[in-house]
Coordinates of C-alpha atoms and ligand atoms in Angstrom, one line a residue:
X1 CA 50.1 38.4 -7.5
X2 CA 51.1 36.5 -10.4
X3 CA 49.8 34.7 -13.4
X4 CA 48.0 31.3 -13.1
X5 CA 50.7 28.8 -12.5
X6 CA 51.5 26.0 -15.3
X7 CA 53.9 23.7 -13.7
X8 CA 53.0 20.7 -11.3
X9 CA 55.0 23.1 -8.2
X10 CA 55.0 26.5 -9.5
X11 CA 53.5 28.8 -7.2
X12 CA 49.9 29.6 -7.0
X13 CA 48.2 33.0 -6.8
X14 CA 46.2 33.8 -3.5
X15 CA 44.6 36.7 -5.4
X16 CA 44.8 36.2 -9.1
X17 CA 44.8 40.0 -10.6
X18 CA 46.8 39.1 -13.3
X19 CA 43.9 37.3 -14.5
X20 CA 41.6 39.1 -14.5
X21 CA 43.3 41.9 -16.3
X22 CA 44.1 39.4 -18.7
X23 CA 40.2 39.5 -19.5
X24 CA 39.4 43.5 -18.9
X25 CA 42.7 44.9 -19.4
X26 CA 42.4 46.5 -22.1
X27 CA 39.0 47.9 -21.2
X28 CA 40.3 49.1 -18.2
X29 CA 43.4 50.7 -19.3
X30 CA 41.2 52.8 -22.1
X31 CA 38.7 53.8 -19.7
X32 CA 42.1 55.0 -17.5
X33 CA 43.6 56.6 -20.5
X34 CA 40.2 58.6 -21.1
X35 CA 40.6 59.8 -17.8
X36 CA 44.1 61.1 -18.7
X37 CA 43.0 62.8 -21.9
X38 CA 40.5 64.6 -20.0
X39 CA 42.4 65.7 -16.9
X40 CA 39.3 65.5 -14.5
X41 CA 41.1 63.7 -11.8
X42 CA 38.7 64.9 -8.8
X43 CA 35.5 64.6 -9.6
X44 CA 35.2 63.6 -12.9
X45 CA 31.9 62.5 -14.3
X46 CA 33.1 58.8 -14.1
X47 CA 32.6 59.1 -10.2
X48 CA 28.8 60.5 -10.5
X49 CA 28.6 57.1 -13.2
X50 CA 29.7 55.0 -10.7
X51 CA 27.9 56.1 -7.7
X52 CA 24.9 55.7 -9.7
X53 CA 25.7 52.3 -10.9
X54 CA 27.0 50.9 -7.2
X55 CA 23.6 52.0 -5.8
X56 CA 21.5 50.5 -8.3
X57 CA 23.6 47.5 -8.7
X58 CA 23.0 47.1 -4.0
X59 CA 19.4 48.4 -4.5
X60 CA 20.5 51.4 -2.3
X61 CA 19.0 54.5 -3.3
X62 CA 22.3 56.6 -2.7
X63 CA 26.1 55.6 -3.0
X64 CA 28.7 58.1 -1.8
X65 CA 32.1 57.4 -2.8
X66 CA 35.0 57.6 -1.0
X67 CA 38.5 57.4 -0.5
X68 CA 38.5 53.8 1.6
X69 CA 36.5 51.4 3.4
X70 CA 38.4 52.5 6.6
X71 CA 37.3 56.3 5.3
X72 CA 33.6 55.3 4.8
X73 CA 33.2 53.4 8.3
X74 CA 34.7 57.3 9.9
X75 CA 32.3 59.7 7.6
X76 CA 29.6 57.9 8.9
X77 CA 30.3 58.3 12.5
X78 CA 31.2 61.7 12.2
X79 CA 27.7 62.2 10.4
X80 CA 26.2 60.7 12.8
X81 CA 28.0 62.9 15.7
X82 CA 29.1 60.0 17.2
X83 CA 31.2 61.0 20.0
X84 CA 33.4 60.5 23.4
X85 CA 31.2 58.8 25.8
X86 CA 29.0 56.6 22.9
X87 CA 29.5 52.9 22.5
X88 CA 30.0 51.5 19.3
X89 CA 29.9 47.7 19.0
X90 CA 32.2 45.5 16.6
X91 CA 32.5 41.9 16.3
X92 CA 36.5 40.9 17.7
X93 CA 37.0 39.1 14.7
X94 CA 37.6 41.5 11.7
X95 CA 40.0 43.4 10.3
X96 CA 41.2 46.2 12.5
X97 CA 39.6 49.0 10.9
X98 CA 36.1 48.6 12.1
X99 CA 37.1 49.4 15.7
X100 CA 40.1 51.5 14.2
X101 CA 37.6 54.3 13.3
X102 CA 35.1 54.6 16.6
X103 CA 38.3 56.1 19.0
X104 CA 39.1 58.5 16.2
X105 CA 35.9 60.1 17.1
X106 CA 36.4 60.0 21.0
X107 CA 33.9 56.7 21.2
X108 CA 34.7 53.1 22.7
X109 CA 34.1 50.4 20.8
X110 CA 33.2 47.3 22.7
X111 CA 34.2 43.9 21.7
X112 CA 31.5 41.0 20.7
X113 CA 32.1 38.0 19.9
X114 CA 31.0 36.0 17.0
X115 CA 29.2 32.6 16.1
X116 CA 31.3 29.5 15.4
X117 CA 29.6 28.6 12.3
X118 CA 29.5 31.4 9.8
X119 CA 32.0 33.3 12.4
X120 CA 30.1 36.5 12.7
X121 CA 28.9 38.5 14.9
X122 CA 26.7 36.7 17.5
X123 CA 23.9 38.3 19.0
X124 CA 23.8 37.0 22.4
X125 CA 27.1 37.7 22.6
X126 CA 26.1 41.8 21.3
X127 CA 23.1 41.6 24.3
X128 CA 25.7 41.3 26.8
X129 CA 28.0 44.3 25.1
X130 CA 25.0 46.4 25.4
X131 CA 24.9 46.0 28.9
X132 CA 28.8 45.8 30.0
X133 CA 28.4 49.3 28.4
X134 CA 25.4 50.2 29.9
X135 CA 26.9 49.6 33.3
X136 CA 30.1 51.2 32.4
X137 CA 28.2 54.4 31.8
X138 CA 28.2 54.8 27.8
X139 CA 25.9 55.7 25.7
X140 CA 25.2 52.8 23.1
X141 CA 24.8 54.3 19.4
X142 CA 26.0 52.6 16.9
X143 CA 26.6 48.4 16.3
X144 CA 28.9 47.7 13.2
X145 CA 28.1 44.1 11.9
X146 CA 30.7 42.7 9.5
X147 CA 29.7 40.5 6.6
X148 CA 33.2 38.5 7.5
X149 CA 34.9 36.4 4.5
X150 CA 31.5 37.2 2.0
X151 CA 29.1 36.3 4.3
X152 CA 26.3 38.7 5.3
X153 CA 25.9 38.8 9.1
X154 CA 23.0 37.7 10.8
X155 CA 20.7 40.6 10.5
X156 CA 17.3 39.1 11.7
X157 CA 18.9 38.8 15.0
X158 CA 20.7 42.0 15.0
X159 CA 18.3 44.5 13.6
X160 CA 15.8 43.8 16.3
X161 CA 18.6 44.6 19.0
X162 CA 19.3 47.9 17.7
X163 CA 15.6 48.8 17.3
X164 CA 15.4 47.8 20.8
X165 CA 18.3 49.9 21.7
X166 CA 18.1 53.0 19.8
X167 CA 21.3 51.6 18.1
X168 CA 21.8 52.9 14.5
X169 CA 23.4 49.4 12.1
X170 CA 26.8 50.8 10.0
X171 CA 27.0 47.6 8.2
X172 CA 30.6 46.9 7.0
X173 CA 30.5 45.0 4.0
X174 CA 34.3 45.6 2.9
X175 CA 34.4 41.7 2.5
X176 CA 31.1 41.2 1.6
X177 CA 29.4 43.8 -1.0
X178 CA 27.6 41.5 -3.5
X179 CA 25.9 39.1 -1.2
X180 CA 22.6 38.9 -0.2
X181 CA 20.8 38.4 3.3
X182 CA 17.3 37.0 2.5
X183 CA 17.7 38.3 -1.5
X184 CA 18.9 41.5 -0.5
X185 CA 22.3 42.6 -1.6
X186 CA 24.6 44.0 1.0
X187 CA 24.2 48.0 0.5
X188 CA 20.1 48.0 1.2
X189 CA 20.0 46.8 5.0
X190 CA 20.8 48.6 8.3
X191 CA 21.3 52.5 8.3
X192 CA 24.1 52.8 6.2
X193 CA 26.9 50.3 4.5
X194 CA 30.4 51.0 4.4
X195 CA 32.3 49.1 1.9
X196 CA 36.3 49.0 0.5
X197 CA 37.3 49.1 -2.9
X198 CA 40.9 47.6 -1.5
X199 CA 41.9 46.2 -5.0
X200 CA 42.1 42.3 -3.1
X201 CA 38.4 42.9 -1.8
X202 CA 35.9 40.9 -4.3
X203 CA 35.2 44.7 -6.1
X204 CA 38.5 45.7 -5.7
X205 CA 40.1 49.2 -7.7
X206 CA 43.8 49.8 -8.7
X207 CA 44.4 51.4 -5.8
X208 CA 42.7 52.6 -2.3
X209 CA 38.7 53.4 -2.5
X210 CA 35.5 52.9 -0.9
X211 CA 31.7 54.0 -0.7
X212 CA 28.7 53.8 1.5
X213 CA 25.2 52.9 0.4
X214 CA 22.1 54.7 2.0
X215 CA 18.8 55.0 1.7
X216 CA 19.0 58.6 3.7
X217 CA 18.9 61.5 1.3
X218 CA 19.6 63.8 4.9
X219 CA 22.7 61.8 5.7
X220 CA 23.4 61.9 1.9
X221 CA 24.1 65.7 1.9
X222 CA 26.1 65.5 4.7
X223 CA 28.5 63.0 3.9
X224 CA 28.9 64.6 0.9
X225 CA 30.0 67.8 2.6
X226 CA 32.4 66.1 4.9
X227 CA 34.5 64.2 2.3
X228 CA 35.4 67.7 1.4
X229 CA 36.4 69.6 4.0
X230 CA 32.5 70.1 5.4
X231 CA 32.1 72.1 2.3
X232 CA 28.8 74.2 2.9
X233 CA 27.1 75.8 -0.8
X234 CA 30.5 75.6 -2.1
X235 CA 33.9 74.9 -1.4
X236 CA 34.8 77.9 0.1
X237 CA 31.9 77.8 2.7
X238 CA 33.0 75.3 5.5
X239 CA 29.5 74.7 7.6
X240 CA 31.3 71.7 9.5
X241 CA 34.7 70.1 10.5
X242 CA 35.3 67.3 7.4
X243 CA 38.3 65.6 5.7
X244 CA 39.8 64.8 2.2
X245 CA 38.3 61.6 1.6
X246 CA 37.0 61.6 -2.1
X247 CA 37.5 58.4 -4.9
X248 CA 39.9 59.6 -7.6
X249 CA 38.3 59.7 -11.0
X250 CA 40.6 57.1 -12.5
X251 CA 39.9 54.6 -9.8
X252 CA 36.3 55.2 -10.5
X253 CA 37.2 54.5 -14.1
X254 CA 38.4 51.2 -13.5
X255 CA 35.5 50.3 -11.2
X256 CA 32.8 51.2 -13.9
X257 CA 34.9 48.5 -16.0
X258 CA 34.9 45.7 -12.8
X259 CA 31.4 46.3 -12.0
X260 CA 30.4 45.5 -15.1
X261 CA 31.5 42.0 -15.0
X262 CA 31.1 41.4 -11.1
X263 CA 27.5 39.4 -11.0
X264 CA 29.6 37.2 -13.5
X265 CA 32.7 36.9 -11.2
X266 CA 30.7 36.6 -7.9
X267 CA 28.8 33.0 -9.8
X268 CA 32.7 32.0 -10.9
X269 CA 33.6 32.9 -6.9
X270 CA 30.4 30.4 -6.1
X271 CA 30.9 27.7 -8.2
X272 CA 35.1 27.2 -6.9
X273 CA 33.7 27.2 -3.0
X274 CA 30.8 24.7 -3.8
X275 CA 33.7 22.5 -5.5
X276 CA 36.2 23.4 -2.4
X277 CA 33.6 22.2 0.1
X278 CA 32.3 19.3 -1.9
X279 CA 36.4 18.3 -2.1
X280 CA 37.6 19.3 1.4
X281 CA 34.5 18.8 4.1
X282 CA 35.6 14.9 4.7
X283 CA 39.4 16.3 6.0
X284 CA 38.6 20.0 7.4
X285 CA 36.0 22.3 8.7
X286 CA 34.6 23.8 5.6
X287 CA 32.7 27.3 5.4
X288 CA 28.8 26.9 6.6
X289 CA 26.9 29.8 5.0
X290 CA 23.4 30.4 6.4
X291 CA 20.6 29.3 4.6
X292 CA 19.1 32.8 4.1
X293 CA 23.0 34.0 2.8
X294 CA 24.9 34.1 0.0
X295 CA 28.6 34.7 0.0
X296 CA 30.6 36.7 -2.2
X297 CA 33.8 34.6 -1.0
X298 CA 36.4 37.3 -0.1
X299 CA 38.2 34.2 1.7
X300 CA 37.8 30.2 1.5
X301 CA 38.8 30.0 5.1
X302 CA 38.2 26.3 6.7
X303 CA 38.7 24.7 10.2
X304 CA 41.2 22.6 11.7
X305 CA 41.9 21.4 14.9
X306 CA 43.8 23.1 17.6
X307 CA 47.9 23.2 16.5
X308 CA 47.3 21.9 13.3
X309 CA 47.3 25.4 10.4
X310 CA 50.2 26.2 10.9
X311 CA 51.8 23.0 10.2
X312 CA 50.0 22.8 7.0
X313 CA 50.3 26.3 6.1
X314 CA 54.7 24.9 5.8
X315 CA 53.7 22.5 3.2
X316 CA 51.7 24.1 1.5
X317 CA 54.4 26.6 1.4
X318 CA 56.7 24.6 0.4
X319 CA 54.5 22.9 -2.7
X320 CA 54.3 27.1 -4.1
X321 CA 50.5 26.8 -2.2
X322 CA 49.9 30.2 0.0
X323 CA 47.7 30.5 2.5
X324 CA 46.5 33.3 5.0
X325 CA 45.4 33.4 8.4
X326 CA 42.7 35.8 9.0
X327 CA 42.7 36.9 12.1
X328 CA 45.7 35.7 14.3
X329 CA 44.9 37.8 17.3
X330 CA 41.2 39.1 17.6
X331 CA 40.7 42.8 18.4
X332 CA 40.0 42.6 22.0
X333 CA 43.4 41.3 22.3
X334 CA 45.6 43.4 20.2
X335 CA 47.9 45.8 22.2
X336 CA 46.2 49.0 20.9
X337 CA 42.8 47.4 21.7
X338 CA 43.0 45.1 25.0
X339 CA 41.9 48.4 27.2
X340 CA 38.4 48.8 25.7
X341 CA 35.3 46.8 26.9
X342 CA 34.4 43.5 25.6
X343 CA 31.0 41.9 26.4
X344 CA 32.7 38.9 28.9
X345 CA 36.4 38.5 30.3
X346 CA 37.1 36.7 27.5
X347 CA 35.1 35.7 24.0
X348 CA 35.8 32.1 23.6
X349 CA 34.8 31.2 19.9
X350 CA 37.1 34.2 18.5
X351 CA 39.8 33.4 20.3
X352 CA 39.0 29.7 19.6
X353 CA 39.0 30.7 15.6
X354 CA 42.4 33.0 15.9
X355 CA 44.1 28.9 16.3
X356 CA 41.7 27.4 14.3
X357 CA 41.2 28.9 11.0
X358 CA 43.2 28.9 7.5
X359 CA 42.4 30.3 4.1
X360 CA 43.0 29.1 0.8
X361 CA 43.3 30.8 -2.7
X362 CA 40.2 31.9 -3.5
X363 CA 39.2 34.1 -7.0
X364 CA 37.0 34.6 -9.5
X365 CA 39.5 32.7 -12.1
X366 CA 40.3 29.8 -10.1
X367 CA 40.2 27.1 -12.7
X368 CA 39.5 23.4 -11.6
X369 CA 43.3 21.7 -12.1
X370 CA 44.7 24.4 -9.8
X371 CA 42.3 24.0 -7.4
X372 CA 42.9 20.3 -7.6
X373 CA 46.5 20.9 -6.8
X374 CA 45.1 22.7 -4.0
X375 CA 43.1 20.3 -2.6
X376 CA 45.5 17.2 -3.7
X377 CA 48.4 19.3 -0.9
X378 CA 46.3 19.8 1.4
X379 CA 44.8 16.3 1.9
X380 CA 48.4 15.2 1.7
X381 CA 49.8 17.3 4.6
X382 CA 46.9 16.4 6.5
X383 CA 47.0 12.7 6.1
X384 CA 50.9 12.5 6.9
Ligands
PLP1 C1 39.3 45.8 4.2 C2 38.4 46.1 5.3 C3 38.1 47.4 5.8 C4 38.9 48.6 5.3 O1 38.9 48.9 4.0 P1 40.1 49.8 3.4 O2 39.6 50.2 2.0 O3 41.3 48.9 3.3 O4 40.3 51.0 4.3 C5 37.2 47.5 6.8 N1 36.5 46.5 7.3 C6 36.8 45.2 6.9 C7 36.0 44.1 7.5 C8 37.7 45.0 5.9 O5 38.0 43.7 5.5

């Protein structure tokens, strides 16, 4: 993660930290050093700050932090007594820990498959999980819609299916915390949000954090008392089985500083994609986000046709331009994974995606003549 590149071929950032800390360095390093000085490193007053802050900036009532996304998606099911013979459904086309956390608990998560446009999770395809599990003889209790690249999933098609069900909605918003679903920001909706303070997520830390958002003073308490040891009245009280999963003071710290100047960085994030896709969408595939979204842009990922990304993933290479491909293999494939149900044989558009799909750099501070070397390479590998 380096520094914007000057020359005509020097390499370009994916994730430019380096320039963002060139604007809130300083800030950040004296809100660390207080930190230091004061030698509150668990539970400083800087973690109460920021889970005020988070919640009101989502327009959750309660923010629990924690010590990841991967972390917040487990408290949740274990608060929820989610347990060996529950389904829990996840879209195929994520990052691994959404499904990573339901066998820690002894569930199965079942595998859904997502919509070609805005590649989340489809709700047809989630009808059909529901009753593969149903006929497998699991309970279905939770479904864990991921707002994938930015993107809020479809929730006026999936809330109604989990009413329906008795499902309880973990949203995962890892990628997506700061975008809105019909002018609510990601955080408010479903049961309970699980998010990643991963420092490339779009609110990232200086390390490993994460929080959920909750309306739910109840489930509140409890998470509270499993990210420390299911600490009862105290710490030496232990009322239930928990785990270490707290945010360290000095990552909190640095998040007061980065939330500060997010609303700002998420319109920066809006205005590069709207000039990507105004630039790309005569050559590739470019991002469709629903009309009652908005995106936070944790990835600028685009379409191509079959055998053609990795190809231009070379030269781009090759003229210091990096790409990523997110997701290779989908979940329901993966060697760890392939044994657990999946709501048909096979889930054609994730699998279609896994050939299809590239993603360019995408940040905050992104400024137009590097994004015009961008696009200038990649309309050049494209056209030879
Ligand atoms: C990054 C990510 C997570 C996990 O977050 P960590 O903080 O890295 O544990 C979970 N779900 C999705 C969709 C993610 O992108």
């Amino acid at each position: 993660m380096t520094s914007p590149a000057s020359g005509a071929s020097a390499p370009i950032a994916f994730i430019d930290l380096a320039a963002q800390r060139a604007r809130i360095g300083r800030r950040v390093d004296d809100a660390v050093q207080a930190v230091l000085a004061s030698c509150r490193f668990i539970n400083g007053p800087e973690v109460t700050e920021f889970e005020q802050k988070l919640a009101a900036f989502a327009g959750a009532k309660y923010a629990v932090s924690c010590s990841s996304g991967t972390d917040a998606l487990a408290l949740l099911l274990m608060a929820w007594g989610v347990k060996a013979g529950d389904a829990v459904f996840c879209p195929a086309f994520t990052f691994c820990a959404t499904a990573e956390v339901v066998p820690w608990v002894g569930a199965t998560p079942v595998f859904v498959d997502v919509k070609e446009d805005t590649f989340n999770m489809d709700p047809e395809s989630l009808e059909q999980a529901i009753q593969v599990a149903i006929e497998q003889g699991l309970d279905p209790r939770v479904v864990i819609p991921v707002d994938l690249f930015g993107q809020p999933a479809d929730y006026d098609a999936i809330l109604p299916i989990a009413e329906k069900y008795g499902l309880k909605v973990l949203c995962d918003t890892a990628q997506g915390f700061g975008g809105t679903w019909n002018n609510r920001r990601t955080g408010s909706i479903g049961d309970a949000t699980a998010t990643s303070f991963f420092p490339a997520k779009p609110l990232g830390a200086y390390g490993d954090g994460g929080a959920i958002l909750t309306d739910n003073e109840e489930l509140v308490t409890i998470l509270k008392s499993l990210r420390e040891h299911g600490q009862g009245v105290d710490k030496y009280q232990n009322v239930r089985i928990g785990m270490t999963a707290r945010l360290d003071t000095i990552q909190a710290a640095v998040l007061l500083e980065k939330l500060a100047i997010f609303e700002d960085e998420i319109a920066a994030r809006e205005k590069v994609a709207r000039r990507y896709s105004d630039l790309l969408k005569d050559v590739a595939g470019v991002p469709v986000v629903d009309p009652r979204a908005t995106s936070v842009w944790a990835q600028y990922t685009i379409k191509l046709a079959p055998g053609v990304r990795d190809g231009l993933a070379e030269k781009l290479k090759a003229e210091g331009v990096p790409t990523a491909v997110y997701y290779r293999l989908p979940m329901h494939l993966q060697p760890a994974y392939r044994h657990y149900p999946s709501a048909g044989a096979i889930l054609p558009v994730c699998e279609a995606l896994a050939e299809e799909v590239i993603s360019l750099p995408m940040h905050a501070y992104l400024d137009e003549a590097t994004q015009d070397r961008i696009v200038d390479a990649v309309k050049r590998a494209l056209a030879a």
